[in-house]
Short mmCIF file of N, CA and C in Angstrom, two decimals:
data_model
loop_
_atom_site.label_atom_id
_atom_site.label_comp_id
_atom_site.label_asym_id
_atom_site.label_seq_id
_atom_site.Cartn_x
_atom_site.Cartn_y
_atom_site.Cartn_z
N SER A 1 -33.75 -25.23 5.04
CA SER A 1 -33.41 -24.52 4.10
C SER A 1 -31.25 -24.83 3.93
N SER A 2 -30.85 -25.48 4.98
CA SER A 2 -29.50 -25.55 4.98
C SER A 2 -29.17 -26.26 3.85
N ALA A 3 -30.38 -27.26 3.21
CA ALA A 3 -30.10 -28.69 2.74
C ALA A 3 -29.88 -27.38 1.02
N ALA A 4 -30.92 -26.67 0.91
CA ALA A 4 -31.00 -25.75 -0.20
C ALA A 4 -30.47 -24.13 -0.33
N PRO A 5 -29.11 -23.84 -0.05
CA PRO A 5 -29.29 -22.27 0.37
C PRO A 5 -29.83 -21.07 -0.43
N HIS A 6 -29.88 -21.95 -1.56
CA HIS A 6 -30.31 -20.56 -2.51
C HIS A 6 -32.02 -19.97 -1.82
N ARG A 7 -32.82 -21.03 -1.49
CA ARG A 7 -33.74 -20.93 -0.88
C ARG A 7 -34.07 -19.74 -0.09
N SER A 8 -33.21 -19.66 0.58
CA SER A 8 -32.81 -19.02 1.99
C SER A 8 -32.58 -17.49 1.40
N GLY A 9 -31.95 -17.67 0.53
CA GLY A 9 -31.31 -16.49 -0.05
C GLY A 9 -30.18 -16.68 1.09
N GLU A 10 -29.62 -17.43 0.93
CA GLU A 10 -28.24 -17.70 1.57
C GLU A 10 -27.00 -17.75 0.02
N HIS A 11 -25.74 -17.42 0.28
CA HIS A 11 -24.80 -17.61 -0.55
C HIS A 11 -23.72 -18.82 0.12
N VAL A 12 -23.36 -19.54 -0.60
CA VAL A 12 -22.05 -20.73 -0.31
C VAL A 12 -21.70 -20.67 -1.27
N THR A 13 -20.24 -20.01 -1.25
CA THR A 13 -19.06 -20.12 -1.99
C THR A 13 -18.69 -21.61 -2.34
N SER A 14 -17.81 -21.39 -3.66
CA SER A 14 -17.28 -22.99 -3.82
C SER A 14 -16.15 -23.41 -2.92
N TYR A 15 -15.86 -22.91 -2.06
CA TYR A 15 -14.85 -23.01 -1.04
C TYR A 15 -16.02 -23.44 0.88
N GLY A 16 -17.27 -23.86 0.67
CA GLY A 16 -18.03 -23.59 1.96
C GLY A 16 -18.28 -22.65 2.48
N THR A 17 -17.92 -21.51 2.28
CA THR A 17 -17.99 -20.58 3.52
C THR A 17 -19.69 -19.45 2.60
N ARG A 18 -19.88 -19.64 3.87
CA ARG A 18 -21.73 -19.25 3.53
C ARG A 18 -21.52 -17.50 4.01
N TYR A 19 -22.90 -16.97 3.23
CA TYR A 19 -22.66 -15.18 3.54
C TYR A 19 -24.48 -15.56 3.57
N SER A 20 -25.47 -14.05 4.43
CA SER A 20 -26.28 -14.22 4.07
C SER A 20 -26.32 -12.98 2.88
N ARG A 21 -27.46 -13.09 2.17
CA ARG A 21 -27.68 -12.20 1.01
C ARG A 21 -27.11 -11.26 1.05
N ASN A 22 -27.95 -10.28 2.18
CA ASN A 22 -27.18 -9.08 2.34
C ASN A 22 -25.52 -8.66 2.40
N GLU A 23 -24.86 -9.75 3.29
CA GLU A 23 -23.22 -10.02 3.39
C GLU A 23 -22.96 -10.20 1.73
N TRP A 24 -23.54 -11.01 1.11
CA TRP A 24 -22.74 -11.17 -0.21
C TRP A 24 -22.77 -10.39 -1.06
N ASP A 25 -24.23 -9.54 -0.75
CA ASP A 25 -24.01 -8.26 -2.13
C ASP A 25 -23.43 -7.07 -1.33
N ALA A 26 -22.96 -6.77 -0.22
CA ALA A 26 -22.54 -5.64 0.10
C ALA A 26 -20.96 -6.41 0.01
N LYS A 27 -20.56 -7.35 0.11
CA LYS A 27 -19.00 -7.73 -0.82
C LYS A 27 -18.85 -7.81 -1.85
N ARG A 28 -19.74 -8.45 -2.43
CA ARG A 28 -19.55 -7.82 -4.04
C ARG A 28 -19.39 -6.17 -4.37
N ALA A 29 -20.40 -5.53 -3.83
CA ALA A 29 -20.44 -4.43 -4.26
C ALA A 29 -19.22 -4.01 -3.87
N ILE A 30 -18.57 -4.15 -2.09
CA ILE A 30 -17.16 -3.32 -2.31
C ILE A 30 -16.22 -4.07 -2.61
N ASP A 31 -16.23 -5.16 -3.22
CA ASP A 31 -15.17 -5.90 -4.21
C ASP A 31 -15.43 -5.21 -5.60
N SER A 32 -16.11 -3.76 -5.95
CA SER A 32 -16.33 -3.60 -7.30
C SER A 32 -16.14 -2.17 -7.02
N ILE A 33 -15.60 -1.86 -5.79
CA ILE A 33 -15.40 -0.22 -5.68
C ILE A 33 -14.22 0.07 -6.72
N ARG A 34 -14.22 0.89 -6.96
CA ARG A 34 -13.15 1.69 -8.15
C ARG A 34 -12.97 3.25 -7.88
N VAL A 35 -11.80 3.75 -7.51
CA VAL A 35 -11.50 4.66 -7.12
C VAL A 35 -11.32 5.69 -8.43
N PRO A 36 -12.22 6.96 -8.31
CA PRO A 36 -11.76 7.52 -9.39
C PRO A 36 -10.41 7.82 -10.08
N ALA A 37 -10.34 8.32 -11.76
CA ALA A 37 -9.08 8.37 -11.97
C ALA A 37 -8.74 9.61 -11.34
N GLU A 38 -9.15 10.67 -11.24
CA GLU A 38 -8.36 11.96 -10.77
C GLU A 38 -8.11 12.07 -9.69
N ILE A 39 -8.07 10.68 -8.56
CA ILE A 39 -7.95 10.94 -7.19
C ILE A 39 -6.58 10.15 -7.35
N MET A 40 -6.80 8.88 -8.11
CA MET A 40 -5.34 8.12 -8.56
C MET A 40 -4.75 8.91 -9.47
N ALA A 41 -4.65 9.54 -10.24
CA ALA A 41 -3.68 10.62 -10.83
C ALA A 41 -3.06 11.49 -9.89
N ARG A 42 -3.92 12.00 -8.79
CA ARG A 42 -2.91 13.09 -8.21
C ARG A 42 -2.04 11.86 -7.06
N CYS A 43 -2.70 10.91 -6.77
CA CYS A 43 -1.85 9.61 -5.85
C CYS A 43 -0.57 9.69 -6.35
N ALA A 44 -0.53 9.18 -7.81
CA ALA A 44 0.66 9.04 -8.53
C ALA A 44 1.40 9.89 -8.93
N ALA A 45 0.64 11.42 -8.70
CA ALA A 45 1.26 12.31 -8.79
C ALA A 45 2.70 13.15 -7.49
N LEU A 46 1.67 12.42 -6.14
CA LEU A 46 2.55 12.48 -5.16
C LEU A 46 3.51 11.47 -4.96
N GLU A 47 3.16 10.35 -5.29
CA GLU A 47 4.48 9.28 -5.50
C GLU A 47 5.60 9.96 -5.67
N THR A 48 5.41 9.95 -6.99
CA THR A 48 5.99 10.71 -8.22
C THR A 48 7.14 11.80 -7.98
N ALA A 49 6.39 12.82 -7.05
CA ALA A 49 7.52 13.71 -5.95
C ALA A 49 7.99 12.94 -4.70
N ALA A 50 7.56 12.10 -4.46
CA ALA A 50 8.17 11.41 -3.41
C ALA A 50 9.45 11.09 -3.85
N GLU A 51 9.43 10.18 -4.75
CA GLU A 51 10.72 9.49 -5.45
C GLU A 51 11.70 10.56 -5.81
N GLN A 52 10.58 11.45 -6.41
CA GLN A 52 12.24 12.36 -7.01
C GLN A 52 12.59 13.24 -5.47
N THR A 53 11.85 13.46 -4.74
CA THR A 53 12.82 14.09 -3.78
C THR A 53 14.06 13.28 -3.12
N LEU A 54 13.75 11.53 -2.86
CA LEU A 54 14.78 11.00 -2.27
C LEU A 54 15.54 10.81 -3.49
N ILE A 55 15.76 10.58 -4.46
CA ILE A 55 16.46 10.74 -5.38
C ILE A 55 17.46 12.38 -5.67
N ASP A 56 16.85 13.22 -5.45
CA ASP A 56 17.15 14.54 -5.17
C ASP A 56 18.22 14.75 -3.98
N THR A 57 17.49 13.48 -2.72
CA THR A 57 18.62 14.40 -1.30
C THR A 57 19.48 13.44 -1.25
N LEU A 58 19.47 12.04 -2.01
CA LEU A 58 20.65 11.06 -2.28
C LEU A 58 21.56 11.89 -3.09
N ALA A 59 21.30 12.20 -4.12
CA ALA A 59 21.99 12.84 -5.37
C ALA A 59 22.93 14.08 -4.55
N GLY A 60 22.17 15.01 -3.20
CA GLY A 60 22.67 16.13 -3.03
C GLY A 60 23.82 15.13 -1.60
N LEU A 61 23.57 14.63 -1.46
CA LEU A 61 24.35 13.77 -0.81
C LEU A 61 26.34 13.14 -1.21
N GLY A 62 25.85 13.01 -2.47
CA GLY A 62 26.63 13.24 -3.56
C GLY A 62 27.01 11.71 -4.01
N MET A 63 25.96 11.23 -4.01
CA MET A 63 25.79 10.05 -4.88
C MET A 63 25.30 10.13 -5.92
N THR A 64 25.86 8.40 -6.84
CA THR A 64 25.54 8.96 -8.48
C THR A 64 24.81 7.94 -8.48
N VAL A 65 24.05 7.88 -9.81
CA VAL A 65 22.44 7.26 -10.07
C VAL A 65 22.96 5.81 -10.10
N GLU A 66 23.78 5.09 -10.07
CA GLU A 66 23.90 3.82 -9.92
C GLU A 66 24.21 3.68 -8.34
N THR A 67 24.77 4.51 -7.87
CA THR A 67 25.01 3.92 -6.22
C THR A 67 23.23 4.57 -5.48
N ILE A 68 22.40 5.35 -6.47
CA ILE A 68 21.63 5.65 -5.53
C ILE A 68 20.82 4.10 -5.75
N ARG A 69 20.67 3.96 -7.04
CA ARG A 69 19.99 2.50 -7.46
C ARG A 69 20.16 1.18 -6.32
N THR A 70 21.36 1.16 -6.67
CA THR A 70 22.17 0.11 -5.36
C THR A 70 21.39 0.28 -3.82
N VAL A 71 21.95 1.66 -3.30
CA VAL A 71 21.19 1.58 -2.37
C VAL A 71 19.23 1.05 -2.06
N ARG A 72 19.17 1.80 -2.64
CA ARG A 72 17.18 1.48 -2.86
C ARG A 72 16.84 0.38 -2.70
N ALA A 73 17.83 -0.49 -3.96
CA ALA A 73 18.15 -1.99 -3.77
C ALA A 73 17.90 -2.72 -2.44
N LEU A 74 19.36 -2.21 -1.59
CA LEU A 74 19.44 -2.73 -0.32
C LEU A 74 18.66 -2.63 0.68
N TYR A 75 17.87 -1.21 0.32
CA TYR A 75 16.74 -0.83 1.34
C TYR A 75 15.29 -2.04 1.62
N THR A 76 15.31 -2.08 -0.33
CA THR A 76 14.10 -2.75 -0.36
C THR A 76 14.58 -4.00 0.36
N ARG A 77 15.56 -4.88 -0.27
CA ARG A 77 15.96 -6.28 0.33
C ARG A 77 16.32 -6.81 1.66
N PHE A 78 16.38 -5.60 2.34
CA PHE A 78 16.31 -5.71 3.87
C PHE A 78 15.38 -4.77 4.57
N VAL A 79 14.60 -4.83 3.98
CA VAL A 79 12.71 -4.07 4.21
C VAL A 79 13.09 -2.87 5.42
N GLY A 80 13.88 -2.02 4.68
CA GLY A 80 14.15 -0.73 5.41
C GLY A 80 15.41 -0.60 6.05
N ASP A 81 15.44 -1.95 7.09
CA ASP A 81 16.94 -2.12 7.93
C ASP A 81 18.27 -1.63 7.42
N LEU A 82 18.84 -0.97 7.19
CA LEU A 82 20.38 -0.47 6.43
C LEU A 82 21.31 -1.29 7.61
N ASP A 83 20.92 -1.04 8.74
CA ASP A 83 21.90 -1.74 9.71
C ASP A 83 22.13 -3.10 9.48
N GLU A 84 21.20 -3.73 9.11
CA GLU A 84 21.14 -5.21 8.93
C GLU A 84 22.03 -5.14 7.81
N ALA A 85 21.62 -4.53 6.74
CA ALA A 85 22.59 -4.56 5.63
C ALA A 85 23.54 -4.29 5.67
N GLU A 86 24.53 -3.56 6.65
CA GLU A 86 25.51 -3.41 7.03
C GLU A 86 26.63 -4.29 7.93
N ALA A 87 25.64 -4.80 8.63
CA ALA A 87 25.80 -6.19 9.25
C ALA A 87 26.41 -7.45 8.31
N CYS A 88 25.63 -7.02 7.47
CA CYS A 88 25.86 -8.73 6.61
C CYS A 88 26.63 -8.11 5.68
N GLY A 89 27.47 -6.92 5.08
CA GLY A 89 28.58 -6.88 4.29
C GLY A 89 28.03 -6.33 3.76
N LYS A 90 26.81 -6.14 3.10
CA LYS A 90 26.41 -5.36 1.60
C LYS A 90 26.60 -3.52 1.70
N ILE A 91 26.98 -3.10 2.37
CA ILE A 91 26.82 -1.61 2.60
C ILE A 91 27.82 -1.17 3.68
N LYS A 92 28.43 -0.04 3.29
CA LYS A 92 29.59 0.21 4.65
C LYS A 92 29.19 1.62 4.26
N PHE A 93 29.25 2.65 5.48
CA PHE A 93 28.57 4.08 5.14
C PHE A 93 30.24 4.47 5.78
N SER A 94 30.68 5.74 5.21
CA SER A 94 31.45 6.34 5.34
C SER A 94 31.84 7.06 6.60
N SER A 95 30.83 6.99 7.03
CA SER A 95 30.77 8.23 8.79
C SER A 95 29.46 7.74 9.24
N PRO A 96 29.31 7.95 10.85
CA PRO A 96 27.65 7.64 11.26
C PRO A 96 26.56 8.87 10.96
N ALA A 97 27.49 10.34 10.38
CA ALA A 97 26.68 11.00 10.06
C ALA A 97 25.70 11.20 8.78
N ARG A 98 26.31 10.49 7.99
CA ARG A 98 26.43 9.75 6.34
C ARG A 98 25.01 8.54 6.61
N ARG A 99 25.73 7.87 7.56
CA ARG A 99 24.71 6.88 7.53
C ARG A 99 23.18 7.33 8.20
N VAL A 100 23.26 7.96 9.23
CA VAL A 100 22.12 9.16 9.87
C VAL A 100 21.29 9.49 8.40
N ALA A 101 22.18 10.31 7.80
CA ALA A 101 21.60 11.28 6.69
C ALA A 101 20.64 10.53 5.19
N ILE A 102 21.19 9.43 5.14
CA ILE A 102 20.46 8.52 4.38
C ILE A 102 19.79 7.88 4.95
N GLU A 103 19.53 7.40 6.46
CA GLU A 103 18.41 7.03 6.94
C GLU A 103 17.01 7.95 7.40
N ALA A 104 17.56 9.19 7.19
CA ALA A 104 16.62 10.23 7.05
C ALA A 104 15.92 10.30 5.97
N ALA A 105 16.50 10.12 4.96
CA ALA A 105 16.29 10.48 3.51
C ALA A 105 15.17 9.34 3.51
N PHE A 106 14.88 8.10 3.17
CA PHE A 106 14.54 7.51 3.25
C PHE A 106 13.44 6.82 4.38
N GLU A 107 13.47 7.42 5.49
CA GLU A 107 12.02 7.79 6.20
C GLU A 107 11.36 8.91 6.02
N ALA A 108 11.60 9.50 5.16
CA ALA A 108 11.04 11.59 5.13
C ALA A 108 10.49 10.59 3.22
N TYR A 109 10.92 9.85 2.83
CA TYR A 109 10.41 9.64 1.61
C TYR A 109 9.25 8.31 1.98
N GLU A 110 9.22 7.35 3.29
CA GLU A 110 8.53 6.40 3.33
C GLU A 110 7.17 7.06 3.58
N THR A 111 7.43 8.42 4.81
CA THR A 111 6.64 9.12 4.60
C THR A 111 5.46 9.72 4.39
N ALA A 112 6.05 9.98 3.25
CA ALA A 112 5.99 10.85 1.79
C ALA A 112 4.84 10.42 0.92
N TYR A 113 5.18 8.87 0.84
CA TYR A 113 4.94 8.07 -0.14
C TYR A 113 3.90 7.30 0.70
N ASP A 114 3.36 7.01 1.63
CA ASP A 114 2.38 6.34 2.69
C ASP A 114 0.94 7.65 2.43
N ARG A 115 2.06 8.71 2.63
CA ARG A 115 0.75 9.62 2.97
C ARG A 115 -0.11 9.92 1.34
N ALA A 116 0.80 9.84 0.19
CA ALA A 116 0.30 9.94 -1.21
C ALA A 116 -1.03 9.16 -1.36
N ASN A 117 -0.89 8.13 -0.65
CA ASN A 117 -1.88 7.41 -1.08
C ASN A 117 -3.06 7.62 -0.18
N ASP A 118 -3.05 8.33 0.46
CA ASP A 118 -3.90 9.03 1.76
C ASP A 118 -5.80 9.09 1.18
N GLU A 119 -5.60 9.94 0.47
CA GLU A 119 -6.84 10.45 -0.54
C GLU A 119 -7.71 8.81 -0.84
N GLU A 120 -6.92 8.02 -1.51
CA GLU A 120 -7.25 6.32 -2.15
C GLU A 120 -7.53 6.21 -1.20
N ARG A 121 -7.10 5.48 0.30
CA ARG A 121 -7.32 5.35 1.08
C ARG A 121 -8.94 5.76 1.80
N ASP A 122 -9.18 6.81 1.75
CA ASP A 122 -10.12 7.41 2.34
C ASP A 122 -11.37 7.33 1.68
N TYR A 123 -11.12 7.21 0.07
CA TYR A 123 -12.07 7.02 -0.63
C TYR A 123 -12.82 5.70 -0.69
N ARG A 124 -11.78 4.64 -0.58
CA ARG A 124 -11.99 3.27 -0.20
C ARG A 124 -12.80 3.16 1.16
N ASP A 125 -12.41 3.51 2.13
CA ASP A 125 -13.01 3.72 3.47
C ASP A 125 -14.00 3.87 3.11
N ASN A 126 -14.76 5.13 2.62
CA ASN A 126 -15.68 5.90 3.05
C ASN A 126 -16.73 4.94 1.73
N GLU A 127 -16.27 4.18 1.14
CA GLU A 127 -17.39 3.48 -0.06
C GLU A 127 -17.54 2.32 0.55
N GLU A 128 -16.83 1.70 1.74
CA GLU A 128 -16.97 0.68 2.12
C GLU A 128 -17.78 0.66 3.31
N ARG A 129 -17.96 2.03 4.12
CA ARG A 129 -19.25 2.29 5.14
C ARG A 129 -20.24 2.73 4.71
N ARG A 130 -20.22 3.22 3.81
CA ARG A 130 -21.64 3.92 2.69
C ARG A 130 -22.13 2.15 2.59
N ILE A 131 -21.49 1.56 1.76
CA ILE A 131 -22.34 0.31 1.56
C ILE A 131 -22.50 -0.70 2.67
N SER A 132 -21.56 -0.54 3.51
CA SER A 132 -21.96 -1.54 4.83
C SER A 132 -23.31 -1.13 5.31
N ASP A 133 -23.32 0.20 5.87
CA ASP A 133 -24.70 1.14 5.98
C ASP A 133 -26.00 0.38 5.13
N GLU A 134 -25.49 0.54 3.79
CA GLU A 134 -26.76 0.55 3.13
C GLU A 134 -27.47 -1.04 2.65
N TYR A 135 -26.46 -1.76 3.27
CA TYR A 135 -26.77 -3.80 3.54
C TYR A 135 -26.92 -3.90 4.87
N GLY A 136 -26.68 -3.02 5.91
CA GLY A 136 -27.01 -3.40 7.28
C GLY A 136 -25.87 -4.24 7.24
N TYR A 137 -24.68 -4.06 7.29
CA TYR A 137 -23.95 -4.72 7.33
C TYR A 137 -22.50 -4.91 8.17
#
């Protein structure tokens, strides 16, 4: 049967990975999960709201649109570590309190942005569990 996997119900990928028929069918079903458009729209709206809240908060700290873009780029480049950006001379905070306020704004944004996609993740997780149960995988 190993010489003829197609006869045993086994699936062998071009990389040599072997799947039982149920494992392969479950994998294909999981790969084809599509989150409903209404869930995706709600998640996108929450992401947009998180983004706008960040912009409004930073603007409330007296930042211009250009300064907000620059700080966002540094935040992304230094993977959320503005202390490292400062140590590299890429940003200078006018005071420790301003640093705390800016970091708090980004932390609130990250939390809200992550939560924005909870419904999508929950949908995918539930579908994967359902498929796994269905195929006994």
